[in-house]
Structure formats: structure tokens, C-alpha cells
CSV table of C-alpha atoms and ligand atoms in Angstrom, one decimal:
chain,number,residue,atom,x,y,z
A,1,UNK,CA,-15.6,-22.9,-12.7
A,2,UNK,CA,-18.1,-24.4,-10.3
A,3,UNK,CA,-16.2,-25.3,-7.1
A,4,UNK,CA,-18.2,-28.4,-6.0
A,5,UNK,CA,-16.1,-31.5,-6.4
A,6,UNK,CA,-13.0,-29.4,-7.3
A,7,UNK,CA,-9.6,-29.3,-5.6
A,8,UNK,CA,-8.6,-25.8,-4.6
A,9,UNK,CA,-5.5,-24.3,-3.0
A,10,UNK,CA,-5.9,-21.2,-0.8
A,11,UNK,CA,-2.9,-19.3,0.5
A,12,UNK,CA,-3.2,-17.4,3.8
A,13,UNK,CA,-5.8,-20.0,4.9
A,14,UNK,CA,-5.1,-19.5,8.6
A,15,UNK,CA,-6.8,-16.2,9.0
A,16,UNK,CA,-9.2,-13.5,7.8
A,17,UNK,CA,-10.5,-13.9,4.2
A,18,UNK,CA,-8.3,-17.0,3.6
A,19,UNK,CA,-9.9,-18.9,6.4
A,20,UNK,CA,-13.4,-17.9,5.3
A,21,UNK,CA,-12.5,-18.9,1.8
A,22,UNK,CA,-11.4,-22.3,3.0
A,23,UNK,CA,-14.6,-22.9,5.1
A,24,UNK,CA,-16.9,-21.6,2.4
A,25,UNK,CA,-15.3,-23.7,-0.3
A,26,UNK,CA,-15.6,-26.8,1.9
A,27,UNK,CA,-19.3,-26.0,2.6
A,28,UNK,CA,-19.8,-25.8,-1.2
A,29,UNK,CA,-18.3,-29.3,-1.8
A,30,UNK,CA,-14.7,-28.5,-2.7
A,31,UNK,CA,-11.6,-30.2,-1.3
A,32,UNK,CA,-9.2,-27.6,-0.1
A,33,UNK,CA,-5.5,-27.4,0.5
A,34,UNK,CA,-4.9,-24.5,2.9
A,35,UNK,CA,-1.5,-22.9,3.0
A,36,UNK,CA,-0.1,-20.5,5.6
A,37,UNK,CA,3.1,-19.6,7.2
A,38,UNK,CA,1.5,-20.0,10.7
A,39,UNK,CA,0.9,-23.6,11.7
A,40,UNK,CA,-1.1,-22.5,14.8
A,41,UNK,CA,-3.6,-20.5,12.6
A,42,UNK,CA,-4.0,-23.4,10.2
A,43,UNK,CA,-4.9,-25.7,13.2
A,44,UNK,CA,-7.7,-23.3,14.1
A,45,UNK,CA,-9.0,-23.3,10.5
A,46,UNK,CA,-8.9,-27.1,10.6
A,47,UNK,CA,-10.9,-27.2,13.9
A,48,UNK,CA,-13.5,-24.8,12.4
A,49,UNK,CA,-13.9,-27.1,9.4
A,50,UNK,CA,-15.6,-29.6,11.8
A,51,UNK,CA,-17.3,-32.4,9.9
A,52,UNK,CA,-15.7,-31.3,6.6
A,53,UNK,CA,-12.2,-31.9,8.1
A,54,UNK,CA,-11.5,-34.8,5.8
A,55,UNK,CA,-11.8,-32.6,2.7
A,56,UNK,CA,-9.2,-30.2,4.1
A,57,UNK,CA,-5.4,-30.5,4.2
A,58,UNK,CA,-3.2,-27.9,5.7
A,59,UNK,CA,0.4,-27.1,4.6
A,60,UNK,CA,2.9,-24.8,6.3
A,61,UNK,CA,4.6,-22.9,3.4
A,62,UNK,CA,6.2,-19.5,3.3
A,63,UNK,CA,5.1,-18.3,-0.1
A,64,UNK,CA,8.0,-15.8,-0.3
A,65,UNK,CA,10.4,-18.8,-0.4
A,66,UNK,CA,10.6,-19.8,-4.0
A,67,UNK,CA,12.0,-23.3,-3.4
A,68,UNK,CA,9.4,-24.0,-0.7
A,69,UNK,CA,6.6,-23.0,-3.1
A,70,UNK,CA,8.0,-25.2,-5.9
A,71,UNK,CA,8.4,-28.1,-3.4
A,72,UNK,CA,4.8,-27.7,-2.3
A,73,UNK,CA,3.5,-27.5,-5.8
A,74,UNK,CA,5.3,-30.7,-6.7
A,75,UNK,CA,3.5,-32.6,-4.0
A,76,UNK,CA,0.1,-30.8,-4.0
A,77,UNK,CA,-1.5,-33.1,-6.7
A,78,UNK,CA,-0.6,-36.1,-4.6
A,79,UNK,CA,-2.8,-34.9,-1.7
A,80,UNK,CA,-6.3,-35.2,-3.1
A,81,UNK,CA,-5.6,-35.4,-6.8
A,82,UNK,CA,-5.0,-32.8,-9.6
A,83,UNK,CA,-5.5,-29.3,-8.5
A,84,UNK,CA,-8.2,-27.3,-10.3
A,85,UNK,CA,-7.8,-23.8,-8.8
A,86,UNK,CA,-5.6,-21.6,-6.7
A,87,UNK,CA,-6.5,-18.5,-4.7
A,88,UNK,CA,-3.5,-16.4,-4.0
A,89,UNK,CA,-4.8,-14.6,-0.9
A,90,UNK,CA,-1.9,-14.4,1.6
A,91,UNK,CA,-0.5,-10.9,2.0
A,92,UNK,CA,0.6,-8.3,4.5
A,93,UNK,CA,0.5,-4.6,4.8
A,94,UNK,CA,3.5,-2.3,5.6
A,95,UNK,CA,3.9,-0.1,8.7
A,96,UNK,CA,2.1,3.2,8.2
A,97,UNK,CA,5.3,5.1,7.4
A,98,UNK,CA,6.1,7.4,4.5
A,99,UNK,CA,8.2,5.9,1.7
A,100,UNK,CA,11.2,8.1,2.6
A,101,UNK,CA,11.3,6.7,6.1
A,102,UNK,CA,10.4,3.0,5.3
A,103,UNK,CA,13.4,0.7,5.9
A,104,UNK,CA,14.5,-1.6,3.0
A,105,UNK,CA,13.7,-4.5,5.3
A,106,UNK,CA,10.0,-3.6,5.3
A,107,UNK,CA,10.0,-2.8,1.6
A,108,UNK,CA,11.5,-6.2,0.8
A,109,UNK,CA,9.2,-8.1,3.1
A,110,UNK,CA,6.1,-6.6,1.6
A,111,UNK,CA,7.2,-7.1,-2.0
A,112,UNK,CA,8.5,-10.7,-1.3
A,113,UNK,CA,5.2,-11.8,0.1
A,114,UNK,CA,2.6,-9.8,-1.8
A,115,UNK,CA,4.2,-9.8,-5.3
A,116,UNK,CA,6.9,-12.5,-5.4
A,117,UNK,CA,4.8,-15.0,-3.3
A,118,UNK,CA,1.8,-14.5,-5.7
A,119,UNK,CA,4.1,-14.8,-8.7
A,120,UNK,CA,5.8,-18.0,-7.5
A,121,UNK,CA,2.5,-19.7,-6.7
A,122,UNK,CA,1.1,-18.7,-10.1
A,123,UNK,CA,4.1,-19.6,-12.2
A,124,UNK,CA,4.7,-22.9,-10.3
A,125,UNK,CA,1.0,-24.0,-10.7
A,126,UNK,CA,0.4,-22.8,-14.2
A,127,UNK,CA,1.7,-25.8,-16.2
A,128,UNK,CA,-0.4,-28.1,-14.0
A,129,UNK,CA,-3.5,-26.0,-14.3
A,130,UNK,CA,-3.1,-25.8,-18.1
A,131,UNK,CA,-3.3,-29.6,-18.1
A,132,UNK,CA,-6.7,-29.6,-16.4
A,133,UNK,CA,-10.0,-29.6,-18.4
A,134,UNK,CA,-11.0,-26.4,-16.6
A,135,UNK,CA,-9.1,-24.4,-14.0
A,136,UNK,CA,-9.1,-21.0,-12.3
A,137,UNK,CA,-6.6,-18.6,-10.8
A,138,UNK,CA,-7.7,-15.9,-8.4
A,139,UNK,CA,-5.2,-13.3,-7.2
A,140,UNK,CA,-6.2,-10.9,-4.4
A,141,UNK,CA,-5.0,-7.4,-5.0
A,142,UNK,CA,-6.6,-4.5,-3.1
A,143,UNK,CA,-8.3,-1.2,-3.7
A,144,UNK,CA,-4.9,0.1,-2.7
A,145,UNK,CA,-3.7,-1.5,-5.9
A,146,UNK,CA,-5.5,1.0,-8.1
A,147,UNK,CA,-5.6,4.0,-5.8
A,148,UNK,CA,-2.7,5.5,-3.9
A,149,UNK,CA,-2.9,5.4,-0.1
A,150,UNK,CA,-0.4,7.6,1.7
A,151,UNK,CA,1.5,5.6,4.3
A,152,UNK,CA,0.9,2.4,2.3
A,153,UNK,CA,2.9,3.3,-0.8
A,154,UNK,CA,4.9,0.1,-1.0
A,155,UNK,CA,1.9,-2.0,-0.2
A,156,UNK,CA,0.1,-0.2,-3.0
A,157,UNK,CA,3.0,-0.8,-5.4
A,158,UNK,CA,2.9,-4.5,-4.6
A,159,UNK,CA,-0.8,-4.8,-5.1
A,160,UNK,CA,-0.7,-2.7,-8.3
A,161,UNK,CA,1.9,-5.2,-9.6
A,162,UNK,CA,-0.5,-8.1,-8.6
A,163,UNK,CA,-3.3,-6.3,-10.5
A,164,UNK,CA,-1.3,-6.1,-13.8
A,165,UNK,CA,0.3,-9.5,-13.4
A,166,UNK,CA,-3.2,-10.9,-13.1
A,167,UNK,CA,-4.8,-8.8,-15.9
A,168,UNK,CA,-1.8,-9.6,-18.2
A,169,UNK,CA,-2.2,-13.3,-17.4
A,170,UNK,CA,-5.9,-13.1,-18.2
A,171,UNK,CA,-5.2,-11.8,-21.7
A,172,UNK,CA,-2.5,-14.4,-22.3
A,173,UNK,CA,-4.7,-17.2,-21.2
A,174,UNK,CA,-7.8,-16.0,-23.0
A,175,UNK,CA,-8.2,-19.0,-25.3
A,176,UNK,CA,-7.0,-21.6,-22.7
A,177,UNK,CA,-8.8,-23.7,-20.2
A,178,UNK,CA,-7.5,-21.5,-17.3
A,179,UNK,CA,-9.7,-18.6,-16.2
A,180,UNK,CA,-8.2,-15.7,-14.2
A,181,UNK,CA,-9.8,-13.2,-11.8
A,182,UNK,CA,-8.3,-10.2,-10.0
A,183,UNK,CA,-10.0,-9.1,-6.7
A,184,UNK,CA,-9.9,-5.6,-5.2
A,185,UNK,CA,-11.2,-5.8,-1.6
A,186,UNK,CA,-11.9,-2.5,0.2
A,187,UNK,CA,-11.6,-2.5,4.0
A,188,UNK,CA,-12.3,-5.9,5.5
A,189,UNK,CA,-12.5,-6.7,9.2
A,190,UNK,CA,-9.6,-9.1,9.7
A,191,UNK,CA,-6.4,-9.4,11.8
A,192,UNK,CA,-4.2,-8.1,9.0
A,193,UNK,CA,-2.6,-5.4,11.2
A,194,UNK,CA,-1.6,-8.0,13.9
A,195,UNK,CA,-0.5,-10.6,11.3
A,196,UNK,CA,1.6,-7.9,9.6
A,197,UNK,CA,3.4,-7.2,12.9
A,198,UNK,CA,1.7,-3.9,13.4
A,199,UNK,CA,0.0,-4.6,16.8
A,200,UNK,CA,1.4,-1.3,18.0
A,201,UNK,CA,-0.3,0.7,15.2
A,202,UNK,CA,-3.6,-1.1,15.6
A,203,UNK,CA,-6.3,0.9,17.4
A,204,UNK,CA,-9.7,0.0,18.6
A,205,UNK,CA,-12.4,0.8,16.0
A,206,UNK,CA,-15.6,2.6,16.9
A,207,UNK,CA,-18.9,0.9,16.4
A,208,UNK,CA,-19.7,3.0,13.3
A,209,UNK,CA,-16.2,2.3,11.8
A,210,UNK,CA,-16.7,-1.4,12.4
A,211,UNK,CA,-20.1,-1.3,10.7
A,212,UNK,CA,-18.5,0.2,7.6
A,213,UNK,CA,-16.1,-2.8,7.2
A,214,UNK,CA,-17.0,-5.8,5.1
A,215,UNK,CA,-16.9,-9.1,7.0
A,216,UNK,CA,-14.4,-11.7,5.8
A,217,UNK,CA,-17.3,-14.1,5.5
A,218,UNK,CA,-19.0,-11.8,3.0
A,219,UNK,CA,-15.8,-11.2,1.2
A,220,UNK,CA,-15.1,-14.9,0.8
A,221,UNK,CA,-18.6,-15.5,-0.6
A,222,UNK,CA,-18.1,-12.7,-3.2
A,223,UNK,CA,-14.7,-14.1,-4.2
A,224,UNK,CA,-16.1,-17.6,-4.8
A,225,UNK,CA,-19.0,-16.2,-6.8
A,226,UNK,CA,-16.3,-14.5,-8.9
A,227,UNK,CA,-14.7,-17.9,-9.5
A,228,UNK,CA,-18.0,-19.6,-10.3
A,229,UNK,CA,-19.1,-16.9,-12.7
A,230,UNK,CA,-15.6,-16.3,-14.2
A,231,UNK,CA,-15.5,-12.6,-13.5
A,232,UNK,CA,-12.7,-10.6,-15.0
A,233,UNK,CA,-12.4,-8.4,-11.9
A,234,UNK,CA,-14.2,-8.4,-8.5
A,235,UNK,CA,-14.6,-5.3,-6.3
A,236,UNK,CA,-15.5,-6.0,-2.6
A,237,UNK,CA,-17.3,-3.5,-0.5
A,238,UNK,CA,-19.0,-0.1,-1.1
A,239,UNK,CA,-15.6,1.7,-0.5
A,240,UNK,CA,-13.8,-0.3,-3.2
A,241,UNK,CA,-16.7,0.2,-5.7
A,242,UNK,CA,-17.0,3.9,-5.0
A,243,UNK,CA,-13.2,4.6,-5.2
A,244,UNK,CA,-12.9,2.6,-8.4
A,245,UNK,CA,-15.4,4.8,-10.1
A,246,UNK,CA,-14.0,8.0,-8.5
A,247,UNK,CA,-10.4,7.1,-9.5
A,248,UNK,CA,-11.4,6.4,-13.1
A,249,UNK,CA,-13.3,9.7,-13.3
A,250,UNK,CA,-10.5,11.8,-11.8
A,251,UNK,CA,-7.3,10.0,-10.5
A,252,UNK,CA,-6.0,13.3,-9.0
A,253,UNK,CA,-9.3,14.1,-7.2
A,254,UNK,CA,-9.5,10.6,-5.8
A,255,UNK,CA,-5.9,10.7,-4.6
A,256,UNK,CA,-6.6,14.1,-2.8
A,257,UNK,CA,-9.8,12.6,-1.3
A,258,UNK,CA,-8.0,9.6,0.1
A,259,UNK,CA,-5.1,11.7,1.4
A,260,UNK,CA,-7.5,13.9,3.4
A,261,UNK,CA,-9.2,10.8,4.8
A,262,UNK,CA,-5.9,9.2,5.9
A,263,UNK,CA,-4.9,12.4,7.7
A,264,UNK,CA,-8.1,12.1,9.8
A,265,UNK,CA,-7.4,8.4,10.7
B,301,LIG,N1,-8.1,-6.7,5.4
B,301,LIG,C1,-8.3,-5.8,4.5
B,301,LIG,O1,-8.8,-4.7,4.7
B,301,LIG,C2,-7.8,-6.0,3.0
B,301,LIG,C3,-8.1,-5.0,2.1
B,301,LIG,C4,-7.6,-5.2,0.8
B,301,LIG,C5,-6.8,-6.3,0.4
B,301,LIG,N2,-6.5,-7.3,1.4
B,301,LIG,C6,-5.7,-8.4,1.0
B,301,LIG,O2,-6.4,-9.6,1.3
B,301,LIG,C7,-5.5,-10.7,1.6
B,301,LIG,C8,-6.0,-11.3,2.9
B,301,LIG,O3,-5.9,-10.4,3.9
B,301,LIG,P1,-6.6,-10.5,5.3
B,301,LIG,O4,-7.1,-9.2,5.7
B,301,LIG,O5,-7.5,-11.7,5.3
B,301,LIG,O6,-5.3,-10.8,6.2
B,301,LIG,P2,-5.0,-11.8,7.4
B,301,LIG,O7,-3.8,-11.2,8.1
B,301,LIG,O8,-6.2,-12.0,8.3
B,301,LIG,O9,-4.6,-13.1,6.7
B,301,LIG,C9,-3.5,-13.3,5.9
B,301,LIG,C10,-2.9,-14.6,6.1
B,301,LIG,O10,-1.7,-14.7,5.3
B,301,LIG,C11,-0.7,-15.4,6.0
B,301,LIG,N3,0.6,-15.1,5.5
B,301,LIG,C12,1.3,-13.9,5.6
B,301,LIG,N4,2.5,-14.1,5.1
B,301,LIG,C13,2.6,-15.3,4.6
B,301,LIG,C14,3.6,-16.0,3.9
B,301,LIG,N5,4.8,-15.5,3.6
B,301,LIG,N6,3.4,-17.3,3.5
B,301,LIG,C15,2.2,-17.9,3.7
B,301,LIG,N7,1.2,-17.2,4.4
B,301,LIG,C16,1.4,-16.0,4.8
B,301,LIG,C17,-0.9,-14.9,7.4
B,301,LIG,O11,-0.3,-15.8,8.4
B,301,LIG,C18,-2.4,-14.9,7.5
B,301,LIG,O12,-2.9,-16.1,8.1
B,301,LIG,C19,-4.2,-10.0,1.6
B,301,LIG,O13,-3.5,-10.2,0.4
B,301,LIG,C20,-4.4,-8.6,1.8
B,301,LIG,O14,-3.4,-7.7,1.3
B,301,LIG,C21,-7.0,-7.1,2.7
């Protein structure tokens, strides 16, 4: 689905990839409804929209709150008109703690936002999207959704669930007007540690580490290309592409490789 002239909802539009998705979509001629739990962050996105500000509406919604999502979805078409696409991007990571030590509070938080938030948004918007001539759903998983990362086991479980939710939906909607894409970003340079409440675990990255990360601007461009070219799956970054191949060749070797890498970090 070409994005020019379309109306697209982006969750997590106040930071990182979500913010860049909003700005890129606006620059390509779409109207955007940016959703985030943080009003302050949405204000910054709106300021950055500059002369495209009129094509942007911001909405504070906690995607983990089912009633709030359904309320938002019921008013969304009255903002600019019928919605053509949604990008379920909002998400958090878990504290870098082994599963046996991870409190239920953290487990529930991660699953409620990453899985249930994505599911509520998708299920609430689906009847509306099915009534459009052409529509698109993009769900952001992670390379941690196809490959285990020690210390991020619940995050991985939430993203693996998003992967299969999206791939299942793709099959079910095959002969409909709604296209579906799942995205697997590798490491992207964003504020996800801080936004996930892990300021204490964040460490300054070296220049060479930074250089290996994909920028959120680049990631946003790749995701929109995936929407415009109706890709089944989108891998972002050399790390994600390499680990996808490695994991499919030998899941056990890939898991051993990533475990050694994580020990060094
Ligand atoms: N950064 C990475 O390396 C990376 C890698 C793979 C996948 N991802 C995924 O990409 C997506 C975007 O991540 P990012 O790195 O841009 O993160 P980010 O923290 O920069 O942005 C995420 C945004 O989501 C918002 N958000 C969090 N909980 C919310 C809720 N309950 N309701 C509404 N909004 C909420 C945050 O306020 C924030 O503005 C996430 O789903 C993340 O899991 C990120």
C-alpha cells in the first residue's frame, strides 16, 4: 500500500523508531495519528513535524489497557477520516535478569504491552481495516522473537508471540484487502533502555558499538518500504539478517553463539 494520501496510526510515536516512522510517513504525504503513553514525548514528535504538523494528530493511549484501546479505535476515524494502516511499534524490554529471578510484575508488564497491546490494537482495528479498499497492518517483533537472548527470555517470548500472531493473521487475510507484515529489527540506536525503566542498566556505548547499530531513521525507512511493497517479513540490520540465516541453519549453534556474546556484554 502506497502511503501517500493514506491515514496511518503509529503506536510508540513519541520516541525511537515510532517517532521516525511518524516523521517519514508525514514527509511521504500520509496523515498520521501518533499514539504513545507519554504525552511529553508526543509533544516533541509534534514539534519535529514542523510544517507537516497539520497532518499529525497525537493521542495519549496506554496500549496495554484494552478499554482505552477500544475507545481510541472508536474515535480514530473521526480524526482525519477512515484509517488505512496501523503500525504496532510500541514496546519495552525487560530488565536483564534471568527468568528464575524475574518478578511477575516485570513479566506481566512486558507481556501486557508487547503482546496484549499489539493484539488489542490489531483486533480492535481489524473490522475497520477490512472495510477499506486497501489496508495494511505492520507489527514490530524483534530478532529476539526468532532467536533466544539470555536475560531477555520474556521479551523474546512476547516478540515470538507477536511473530506468530502476525504470520497467522497474514495467512488468514490472504484473500482480503488487508496486507500484513512482520518486522524483525536487530539492534537499533534508540532510548528503549530508558523508556523501559532500565536507566540503571544502560551503559555508554563505545564508538565502534554505536557504529554497528542501525539508526531509527534508517529502520523507519525500511519499515515503510515493507508496507509500500507488501513484504511478508522485514529484517532490519546486518545483525538481524545474519542471525536469521544462522538460526535457520542451526538453532542450537545460533543460541550458543548469542549466549557467548551476551556474556561479554
Ligand atoms: N531498539 C532496539 O534495538 C529494538 C530491537 C528490536 C525490536 N525493537 C522493538 O521496536 C519497537 C520500538 O522500539 P524503540 O527502540 O523505538 O523504543 P523506544 O523506547 O525508543 O520507543 C518506544 C515507545 O513506545 C512507547 N510505549 C511504551 N509503552 C507503551 C504503552 N503501554 N502504550 C503506548 N506507548 C507505549 C514509549 O513511551 C516509547 O515512546 C519496540 O516494539 C521494540 O521492542 C527495538
